[in-house]
PDB file of C-alpha atoms in Angstrom:
ATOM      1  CA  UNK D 242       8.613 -44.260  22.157  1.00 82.00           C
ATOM      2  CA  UNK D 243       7.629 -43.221  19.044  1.00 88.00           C
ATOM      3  CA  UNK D 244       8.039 -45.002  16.263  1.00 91.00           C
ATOM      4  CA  UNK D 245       7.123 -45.738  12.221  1.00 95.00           C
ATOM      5  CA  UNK D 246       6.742 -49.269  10.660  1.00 95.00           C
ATOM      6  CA  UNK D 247       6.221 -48.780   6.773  1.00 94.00           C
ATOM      7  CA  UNK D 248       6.568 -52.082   3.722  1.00 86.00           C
ATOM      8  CA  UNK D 249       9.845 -53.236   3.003  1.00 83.00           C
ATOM      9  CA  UNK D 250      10.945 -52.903  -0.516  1.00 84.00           C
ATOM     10  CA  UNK D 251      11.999 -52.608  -2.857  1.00 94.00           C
ATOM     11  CA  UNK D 252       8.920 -52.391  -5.155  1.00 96.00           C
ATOM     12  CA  UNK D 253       8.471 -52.736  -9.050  1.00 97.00           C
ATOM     13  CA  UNK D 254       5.135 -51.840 -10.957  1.00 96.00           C
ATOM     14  CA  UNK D 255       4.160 -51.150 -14.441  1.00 97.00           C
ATOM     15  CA  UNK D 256       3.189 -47.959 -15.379  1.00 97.00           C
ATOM     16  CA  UNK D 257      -0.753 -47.712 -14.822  1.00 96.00           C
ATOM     17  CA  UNK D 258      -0.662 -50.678 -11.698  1.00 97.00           C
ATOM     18  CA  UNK D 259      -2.118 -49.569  -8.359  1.00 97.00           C
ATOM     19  CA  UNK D 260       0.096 -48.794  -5.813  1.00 97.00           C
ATOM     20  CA  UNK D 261      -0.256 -49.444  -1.656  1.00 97.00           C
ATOM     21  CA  UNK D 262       2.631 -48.646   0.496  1.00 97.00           C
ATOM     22  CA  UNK D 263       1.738 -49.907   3.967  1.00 97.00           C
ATOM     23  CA  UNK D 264       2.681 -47.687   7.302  1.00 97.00           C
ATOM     24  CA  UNK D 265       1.579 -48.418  10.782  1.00 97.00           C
ATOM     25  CA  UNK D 266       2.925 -46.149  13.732  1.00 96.00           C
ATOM     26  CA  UNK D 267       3.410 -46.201  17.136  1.00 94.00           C
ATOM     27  CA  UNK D 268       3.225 -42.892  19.446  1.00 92.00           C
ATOM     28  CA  UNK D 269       3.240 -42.013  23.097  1.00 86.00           C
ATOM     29  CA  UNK D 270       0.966 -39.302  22.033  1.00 81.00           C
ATOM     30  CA  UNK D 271      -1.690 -38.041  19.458  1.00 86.00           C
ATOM     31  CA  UNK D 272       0.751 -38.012  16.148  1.00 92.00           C
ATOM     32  CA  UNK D 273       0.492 -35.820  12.992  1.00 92.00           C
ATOM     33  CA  UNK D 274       1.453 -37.976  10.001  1.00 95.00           C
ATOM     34  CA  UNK D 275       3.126 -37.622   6.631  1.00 95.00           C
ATOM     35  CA  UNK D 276       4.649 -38.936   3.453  1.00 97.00           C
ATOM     36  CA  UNK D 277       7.523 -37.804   1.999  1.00 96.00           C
ATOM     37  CA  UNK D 278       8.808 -38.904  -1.151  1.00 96.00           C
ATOM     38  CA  UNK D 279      12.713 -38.258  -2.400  1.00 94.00           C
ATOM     39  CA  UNK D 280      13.344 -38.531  -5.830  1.00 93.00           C
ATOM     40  CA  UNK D 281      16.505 -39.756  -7.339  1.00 89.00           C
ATOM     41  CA  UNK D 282      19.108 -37.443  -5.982  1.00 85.00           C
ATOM     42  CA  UNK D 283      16.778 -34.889  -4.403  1.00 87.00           C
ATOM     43  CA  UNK D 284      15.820 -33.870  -1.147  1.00 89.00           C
ATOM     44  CA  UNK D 285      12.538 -35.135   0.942  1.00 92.00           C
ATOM     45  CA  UNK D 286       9.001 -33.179  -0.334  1.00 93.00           C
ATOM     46  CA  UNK D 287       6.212 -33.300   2.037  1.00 94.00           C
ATOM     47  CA  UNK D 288       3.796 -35.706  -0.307  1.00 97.00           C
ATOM     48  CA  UNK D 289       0.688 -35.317   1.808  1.00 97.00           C
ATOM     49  CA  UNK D 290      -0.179 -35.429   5.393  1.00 95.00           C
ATOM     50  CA  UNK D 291      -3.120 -35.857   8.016  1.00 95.00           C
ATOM     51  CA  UNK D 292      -3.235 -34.148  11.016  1.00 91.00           C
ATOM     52  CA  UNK D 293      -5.753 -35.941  13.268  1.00 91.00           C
ATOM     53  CA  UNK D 294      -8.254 -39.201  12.704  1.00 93.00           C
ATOM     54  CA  UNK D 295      -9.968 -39.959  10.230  1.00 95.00           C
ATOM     55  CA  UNK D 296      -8.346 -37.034   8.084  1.00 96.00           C
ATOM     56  CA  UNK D 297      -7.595 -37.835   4.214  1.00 97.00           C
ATOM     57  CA  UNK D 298      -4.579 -36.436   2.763  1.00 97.00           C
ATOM     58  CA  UNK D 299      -4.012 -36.609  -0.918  1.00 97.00           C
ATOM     59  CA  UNK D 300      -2.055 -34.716  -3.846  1.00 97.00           C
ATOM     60  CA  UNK D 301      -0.841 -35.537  -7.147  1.00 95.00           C
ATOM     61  CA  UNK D 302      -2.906 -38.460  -7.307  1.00 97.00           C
ATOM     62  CA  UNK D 303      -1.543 -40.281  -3.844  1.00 98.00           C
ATOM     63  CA  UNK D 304      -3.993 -40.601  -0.658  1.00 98.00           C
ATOM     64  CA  UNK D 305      -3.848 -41.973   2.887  1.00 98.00           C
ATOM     65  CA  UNK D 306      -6.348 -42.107   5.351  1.00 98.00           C
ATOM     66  CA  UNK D 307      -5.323 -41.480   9.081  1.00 97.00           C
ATOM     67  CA  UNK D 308      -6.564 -44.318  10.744  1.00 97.00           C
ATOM     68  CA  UNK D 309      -6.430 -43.977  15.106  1.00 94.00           C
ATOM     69  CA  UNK D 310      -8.056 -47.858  15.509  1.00 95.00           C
ATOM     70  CA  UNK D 311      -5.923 -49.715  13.310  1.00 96.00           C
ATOM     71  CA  UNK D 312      -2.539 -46.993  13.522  1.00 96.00           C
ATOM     72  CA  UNK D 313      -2.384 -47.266  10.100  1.00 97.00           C
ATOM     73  CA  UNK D 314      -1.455 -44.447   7.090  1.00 98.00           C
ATOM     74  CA  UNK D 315      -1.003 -46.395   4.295  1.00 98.00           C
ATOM     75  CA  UNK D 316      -0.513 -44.775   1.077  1.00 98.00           C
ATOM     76  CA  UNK D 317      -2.258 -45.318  -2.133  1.00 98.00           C
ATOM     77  CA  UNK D 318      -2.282 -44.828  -5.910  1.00 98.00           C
ATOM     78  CA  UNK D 319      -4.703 -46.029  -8.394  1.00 96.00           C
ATOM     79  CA  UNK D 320      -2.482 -45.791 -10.960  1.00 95.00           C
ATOM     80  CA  UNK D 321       1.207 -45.166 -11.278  1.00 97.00           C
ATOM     81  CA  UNK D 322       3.139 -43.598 -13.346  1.00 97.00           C
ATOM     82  CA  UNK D 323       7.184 -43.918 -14.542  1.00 96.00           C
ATOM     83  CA  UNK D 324       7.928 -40.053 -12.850  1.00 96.00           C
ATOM     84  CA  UNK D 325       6.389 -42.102  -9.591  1.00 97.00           C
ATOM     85  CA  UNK D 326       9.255 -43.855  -9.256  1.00 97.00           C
ATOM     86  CA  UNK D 327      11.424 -42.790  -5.783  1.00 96.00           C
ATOM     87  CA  UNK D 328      11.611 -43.761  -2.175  1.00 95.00           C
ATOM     88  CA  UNK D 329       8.535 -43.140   0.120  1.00 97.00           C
ATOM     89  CA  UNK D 330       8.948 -42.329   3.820  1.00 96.00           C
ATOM     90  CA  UNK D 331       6.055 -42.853   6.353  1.00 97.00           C
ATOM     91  CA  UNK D 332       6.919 -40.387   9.282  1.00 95.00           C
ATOM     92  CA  UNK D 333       5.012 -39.158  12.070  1.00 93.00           C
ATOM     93  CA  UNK D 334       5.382 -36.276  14.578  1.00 90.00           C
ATOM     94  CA  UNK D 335       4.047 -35.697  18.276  1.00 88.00           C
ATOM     95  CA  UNK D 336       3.546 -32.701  20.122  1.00 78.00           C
ATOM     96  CA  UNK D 337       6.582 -32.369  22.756  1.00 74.00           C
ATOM     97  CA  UNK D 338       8.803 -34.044  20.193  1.00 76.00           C
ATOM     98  CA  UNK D 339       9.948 -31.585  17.943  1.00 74.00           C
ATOM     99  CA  UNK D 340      10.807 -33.708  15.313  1.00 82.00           C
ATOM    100  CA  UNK D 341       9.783 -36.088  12.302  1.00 86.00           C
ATOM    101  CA  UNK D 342      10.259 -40.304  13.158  1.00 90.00           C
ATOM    102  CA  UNK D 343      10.604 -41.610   9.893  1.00 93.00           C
ATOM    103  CA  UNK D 344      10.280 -45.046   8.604  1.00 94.00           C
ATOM    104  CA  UNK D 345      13.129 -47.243   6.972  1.00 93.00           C
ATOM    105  CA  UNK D 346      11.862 -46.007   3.027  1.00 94.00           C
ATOM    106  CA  UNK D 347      10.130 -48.026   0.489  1.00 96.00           C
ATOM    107  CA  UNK D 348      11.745 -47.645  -2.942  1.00 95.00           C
ATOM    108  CA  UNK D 349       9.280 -47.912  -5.886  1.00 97.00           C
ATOM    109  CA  UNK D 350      10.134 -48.338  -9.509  1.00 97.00           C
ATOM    110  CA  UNK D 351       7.678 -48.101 -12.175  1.00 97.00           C
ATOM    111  CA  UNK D 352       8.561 -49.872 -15.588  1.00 96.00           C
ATOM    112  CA  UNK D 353       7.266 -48.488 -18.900  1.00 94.00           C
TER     113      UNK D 353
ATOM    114  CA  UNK M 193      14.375 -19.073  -5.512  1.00 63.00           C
ATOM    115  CA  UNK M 194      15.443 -22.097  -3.695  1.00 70.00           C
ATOM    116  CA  UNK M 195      13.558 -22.611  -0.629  1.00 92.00           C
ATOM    117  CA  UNK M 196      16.537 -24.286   1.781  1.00 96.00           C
ATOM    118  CA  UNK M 197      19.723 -24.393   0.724  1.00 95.00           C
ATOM    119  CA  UNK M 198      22.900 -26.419   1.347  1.00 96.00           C
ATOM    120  CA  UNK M 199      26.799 -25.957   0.397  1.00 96.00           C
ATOM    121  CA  UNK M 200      28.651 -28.071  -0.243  1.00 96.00           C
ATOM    122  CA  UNK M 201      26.181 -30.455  -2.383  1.00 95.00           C
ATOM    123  CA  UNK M 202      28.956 -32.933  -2.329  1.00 96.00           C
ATOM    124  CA  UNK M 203      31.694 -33.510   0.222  1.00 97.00           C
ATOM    125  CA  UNK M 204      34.922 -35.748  -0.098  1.00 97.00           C
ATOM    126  CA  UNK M 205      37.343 -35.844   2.951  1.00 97.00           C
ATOM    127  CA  UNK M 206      39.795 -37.630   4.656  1.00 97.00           C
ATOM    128  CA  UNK M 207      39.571 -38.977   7.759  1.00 97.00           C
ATOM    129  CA  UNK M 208      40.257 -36.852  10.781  1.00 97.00           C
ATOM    130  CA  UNK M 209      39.955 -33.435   9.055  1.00 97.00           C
ATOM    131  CA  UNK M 210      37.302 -30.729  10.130  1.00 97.00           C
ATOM    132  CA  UNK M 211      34.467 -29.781   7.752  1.00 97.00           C
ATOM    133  CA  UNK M 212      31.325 -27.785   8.010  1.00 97.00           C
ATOM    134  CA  UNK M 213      28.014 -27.737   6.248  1.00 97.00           C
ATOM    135  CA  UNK M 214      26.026 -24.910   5.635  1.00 97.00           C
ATOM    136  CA  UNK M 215      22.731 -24.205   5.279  1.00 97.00           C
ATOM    137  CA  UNK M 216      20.202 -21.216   4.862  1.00 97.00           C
ATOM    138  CA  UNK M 217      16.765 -20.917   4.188  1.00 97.00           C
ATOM    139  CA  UNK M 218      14.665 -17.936   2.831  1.00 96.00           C
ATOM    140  CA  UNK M 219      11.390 -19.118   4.215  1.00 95.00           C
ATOM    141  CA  UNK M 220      11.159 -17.127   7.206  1.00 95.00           C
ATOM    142  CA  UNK M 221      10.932 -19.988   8.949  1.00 95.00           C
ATOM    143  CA  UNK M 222      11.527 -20.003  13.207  1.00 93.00           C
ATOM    144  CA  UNK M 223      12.767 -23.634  13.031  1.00 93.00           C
ATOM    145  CA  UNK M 224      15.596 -25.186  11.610  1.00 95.00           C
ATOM    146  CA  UNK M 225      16.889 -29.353  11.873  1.00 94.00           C
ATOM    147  CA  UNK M 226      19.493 -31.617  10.741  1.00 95.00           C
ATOM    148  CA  UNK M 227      18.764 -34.652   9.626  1.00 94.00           C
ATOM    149  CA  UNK M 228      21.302 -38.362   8.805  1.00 95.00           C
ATOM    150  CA  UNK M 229      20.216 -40.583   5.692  1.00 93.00           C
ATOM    151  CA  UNK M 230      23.057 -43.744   6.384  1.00 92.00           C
ATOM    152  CA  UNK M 231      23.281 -45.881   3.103  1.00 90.00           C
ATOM    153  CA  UNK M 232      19.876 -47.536   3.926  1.00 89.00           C
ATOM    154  CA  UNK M 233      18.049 -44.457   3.377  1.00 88.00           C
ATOM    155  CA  UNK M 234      17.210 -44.554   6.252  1.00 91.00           C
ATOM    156  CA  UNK M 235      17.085 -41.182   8.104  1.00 91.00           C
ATOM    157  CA  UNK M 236      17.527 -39.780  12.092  1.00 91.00           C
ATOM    158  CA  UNK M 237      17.305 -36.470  13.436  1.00 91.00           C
ATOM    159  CA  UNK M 238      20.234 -35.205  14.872  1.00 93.00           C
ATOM    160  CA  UNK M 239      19.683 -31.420  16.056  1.00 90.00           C
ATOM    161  CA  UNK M 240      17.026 -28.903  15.941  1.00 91.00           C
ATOM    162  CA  UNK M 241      17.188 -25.026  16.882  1.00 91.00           C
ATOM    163  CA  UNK M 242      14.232 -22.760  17.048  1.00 90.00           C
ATOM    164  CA  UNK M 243      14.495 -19.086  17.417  1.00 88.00           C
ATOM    165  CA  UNK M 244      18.481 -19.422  17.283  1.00 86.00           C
ATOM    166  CA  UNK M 245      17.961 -21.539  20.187  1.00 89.00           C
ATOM    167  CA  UNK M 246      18.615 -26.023  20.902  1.00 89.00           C
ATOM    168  CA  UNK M 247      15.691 -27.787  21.032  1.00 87.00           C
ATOM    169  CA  UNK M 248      16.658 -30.817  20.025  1.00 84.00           C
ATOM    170  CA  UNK M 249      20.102 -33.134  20.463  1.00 84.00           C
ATOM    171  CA  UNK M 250      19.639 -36.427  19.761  1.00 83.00           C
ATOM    172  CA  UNK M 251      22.743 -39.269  20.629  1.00 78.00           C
ATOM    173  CA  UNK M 252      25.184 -37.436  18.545  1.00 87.00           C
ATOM    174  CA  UNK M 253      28.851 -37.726  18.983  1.00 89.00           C
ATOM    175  CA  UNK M 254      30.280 -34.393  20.131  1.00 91.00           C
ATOM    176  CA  UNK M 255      32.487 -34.319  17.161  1.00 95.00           C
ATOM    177  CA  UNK M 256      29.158 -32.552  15.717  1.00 95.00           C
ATOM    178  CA  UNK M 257      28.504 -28.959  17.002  1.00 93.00           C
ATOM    179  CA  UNK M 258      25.808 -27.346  14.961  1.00 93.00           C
ATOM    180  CA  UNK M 259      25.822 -23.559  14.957  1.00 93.00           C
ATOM    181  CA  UNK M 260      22.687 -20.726  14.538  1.00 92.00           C
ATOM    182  CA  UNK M 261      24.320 -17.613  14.543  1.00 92.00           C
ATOM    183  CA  UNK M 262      20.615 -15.730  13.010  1.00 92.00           C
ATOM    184  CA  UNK M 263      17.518 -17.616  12.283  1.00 92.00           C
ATOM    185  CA  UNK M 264      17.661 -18.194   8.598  1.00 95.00           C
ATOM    186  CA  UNK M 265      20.550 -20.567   8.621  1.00 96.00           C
ATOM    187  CA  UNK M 266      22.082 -23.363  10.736  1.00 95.00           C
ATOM    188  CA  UNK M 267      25.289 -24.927  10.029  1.00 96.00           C
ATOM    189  CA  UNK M 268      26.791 -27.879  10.867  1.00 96.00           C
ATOM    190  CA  UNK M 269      30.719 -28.631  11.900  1.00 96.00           C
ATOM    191  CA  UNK M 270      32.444 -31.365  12.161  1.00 96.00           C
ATOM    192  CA  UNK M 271      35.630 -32.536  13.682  1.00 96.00           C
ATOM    193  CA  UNK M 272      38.317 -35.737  12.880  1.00 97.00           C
ATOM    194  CA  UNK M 273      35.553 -37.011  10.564  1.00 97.00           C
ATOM    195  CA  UNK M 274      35.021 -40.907  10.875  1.00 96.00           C
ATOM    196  CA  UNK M 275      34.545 -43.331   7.579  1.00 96.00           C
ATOM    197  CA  UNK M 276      31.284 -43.971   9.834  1.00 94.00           C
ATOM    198  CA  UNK M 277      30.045 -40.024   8.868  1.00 96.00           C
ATOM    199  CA  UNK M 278      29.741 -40.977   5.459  1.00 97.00           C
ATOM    200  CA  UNK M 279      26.320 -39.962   4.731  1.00 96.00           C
ATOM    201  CA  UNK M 280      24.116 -37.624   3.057  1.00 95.00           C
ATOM    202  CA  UNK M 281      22.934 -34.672   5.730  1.00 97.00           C
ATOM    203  CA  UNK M 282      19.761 -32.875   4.790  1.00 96.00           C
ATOM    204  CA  UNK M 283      18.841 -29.319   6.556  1.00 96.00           C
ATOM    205  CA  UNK M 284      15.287 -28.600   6.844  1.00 95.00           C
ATOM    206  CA  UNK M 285      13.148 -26.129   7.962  1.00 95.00           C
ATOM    207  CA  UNK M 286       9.409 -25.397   9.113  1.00 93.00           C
ATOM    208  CA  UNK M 287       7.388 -22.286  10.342  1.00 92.00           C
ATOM    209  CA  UNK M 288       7.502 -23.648  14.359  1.00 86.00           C
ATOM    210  CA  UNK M 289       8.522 -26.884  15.977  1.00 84.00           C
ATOM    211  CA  UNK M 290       4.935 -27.769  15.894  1.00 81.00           C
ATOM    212  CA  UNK M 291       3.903 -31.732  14.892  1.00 77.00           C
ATOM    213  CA  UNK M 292       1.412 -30.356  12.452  1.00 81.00           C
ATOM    214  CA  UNK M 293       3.923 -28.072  10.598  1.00 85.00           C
ATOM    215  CA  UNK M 294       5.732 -28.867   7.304  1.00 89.00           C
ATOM    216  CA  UNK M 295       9.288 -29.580   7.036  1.00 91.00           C
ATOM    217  CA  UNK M 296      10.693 -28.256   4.184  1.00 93.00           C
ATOM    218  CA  UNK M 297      13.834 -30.385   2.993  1.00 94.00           C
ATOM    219  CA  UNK M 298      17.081 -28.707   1.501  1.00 95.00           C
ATOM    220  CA  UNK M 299      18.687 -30.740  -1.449  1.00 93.00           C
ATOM    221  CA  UNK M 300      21.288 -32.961   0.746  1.00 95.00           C
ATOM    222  CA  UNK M 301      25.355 -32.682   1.233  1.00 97.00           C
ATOM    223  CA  UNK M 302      26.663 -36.180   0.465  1.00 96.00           C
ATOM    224  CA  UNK M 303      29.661 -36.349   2.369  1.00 97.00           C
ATOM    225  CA  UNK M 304      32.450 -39.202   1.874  1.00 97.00           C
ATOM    226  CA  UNK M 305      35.107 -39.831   3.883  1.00 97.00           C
ATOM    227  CA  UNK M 306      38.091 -41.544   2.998  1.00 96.00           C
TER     228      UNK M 306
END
């Protein structure tokens, strides 16, 4: 099956620390991966995402790098800030599936 | 000009009543999904429709029926509600039920039941 493996958490920084969120994956088939990220009583916002091997996604300042050999999209900051602060879902998607397998969330907080 | 939209936003019920969630969005999207976040955060599909039409059911109890009655909106009912429903239900919608496509998350409908 398909499946998403991302860093338990919960996670605490200070403001201006670099950030890794680890995700590895599992898929019967050739996946399209994303992040998500859900602020404090908010709905999910597509964060970045990477649609075949070796692709990098990246916005606001957050990148990943689709890696096929290691089944890895890990996501990175170099440096965080407070408004960063929110739960991070790894998810993937495969053709013939129809729908997003998320990960269990990483929560991040980022201390003044 | 919200993208997807829920109703309620928040939801407190007794058990074994009937309830429905609706949802709508204005992106002229073909594909439409319901998703469970338990207390964990942790979130699970439950239905998709694209075109108006069932694509997707995962192991949900028949208690939940959703309903497309046009493509812009997909609501979800459900009946004698369980403490175990207690949840927060997010619609979302993307342009076709393609991996590569964006999902596009409406705001949530925490629902409690009591």
């Amino acid at each position: 099956g398909n499946s998403v493996t991302q860093m338990e958490g919960p996670v605490t920084l200070s403001e201006e620390a670099f950030l890794t969120i680890n995700c590895t994956y599992t898929a019967t088939g050739y996946p399209s991966l994303f992040w998500y990220v859900q602020y404090p009583g908010e709905g999910l916002q597509l964060l970045l995402k990477a649609t075949k091997a070796d692709d990098k996604g990246s916005n606001k300042g957050f990148e990943a790098t689709y890696r096929k050999e290691t089944t890895s999209f890990h996501l990175e900051k170099g440096s965080v800030q407070v408004s960063d602060s929110a739960v991070y879902f790894c998810a993937l998607n495969v053709i013939g599936d129809y729908k997003l397998s998320f990960g269990a969330g990483t929560t991040v907080t980022v201390r003044a | 000009d919200t993208a997807v939209s829920q109703t309620p936003k928040y939801l407190v019920t007794q058990m074994g009543n009937d309830k429905s969630i609706k949802c709508e969005q204005n992106l002229g999207h073909d594909t439409m999904y319901w998703y469970k976040q338990d207390s964990k955060k942790f979130l699970k599909i439950m239905f998709s429709y694209n075109n108006k039409e069932l694509i997707i059911n995962e192991t949900v109890p028949n208690r939940f029926s959703p309903k497309s009655p046009d493509k812009a909106h997909l609501n979800l009912h459900i009946n004698s509600l369980e403490l175990g429903d207690s949840a927060v239900y997010f619609c979302a919608s993307s342009p076709l039920p393609s991996p590569q496509e964006t999902q596009y998350f409406g705001p949530g409908t925490r629902l409690l039941v009591l």
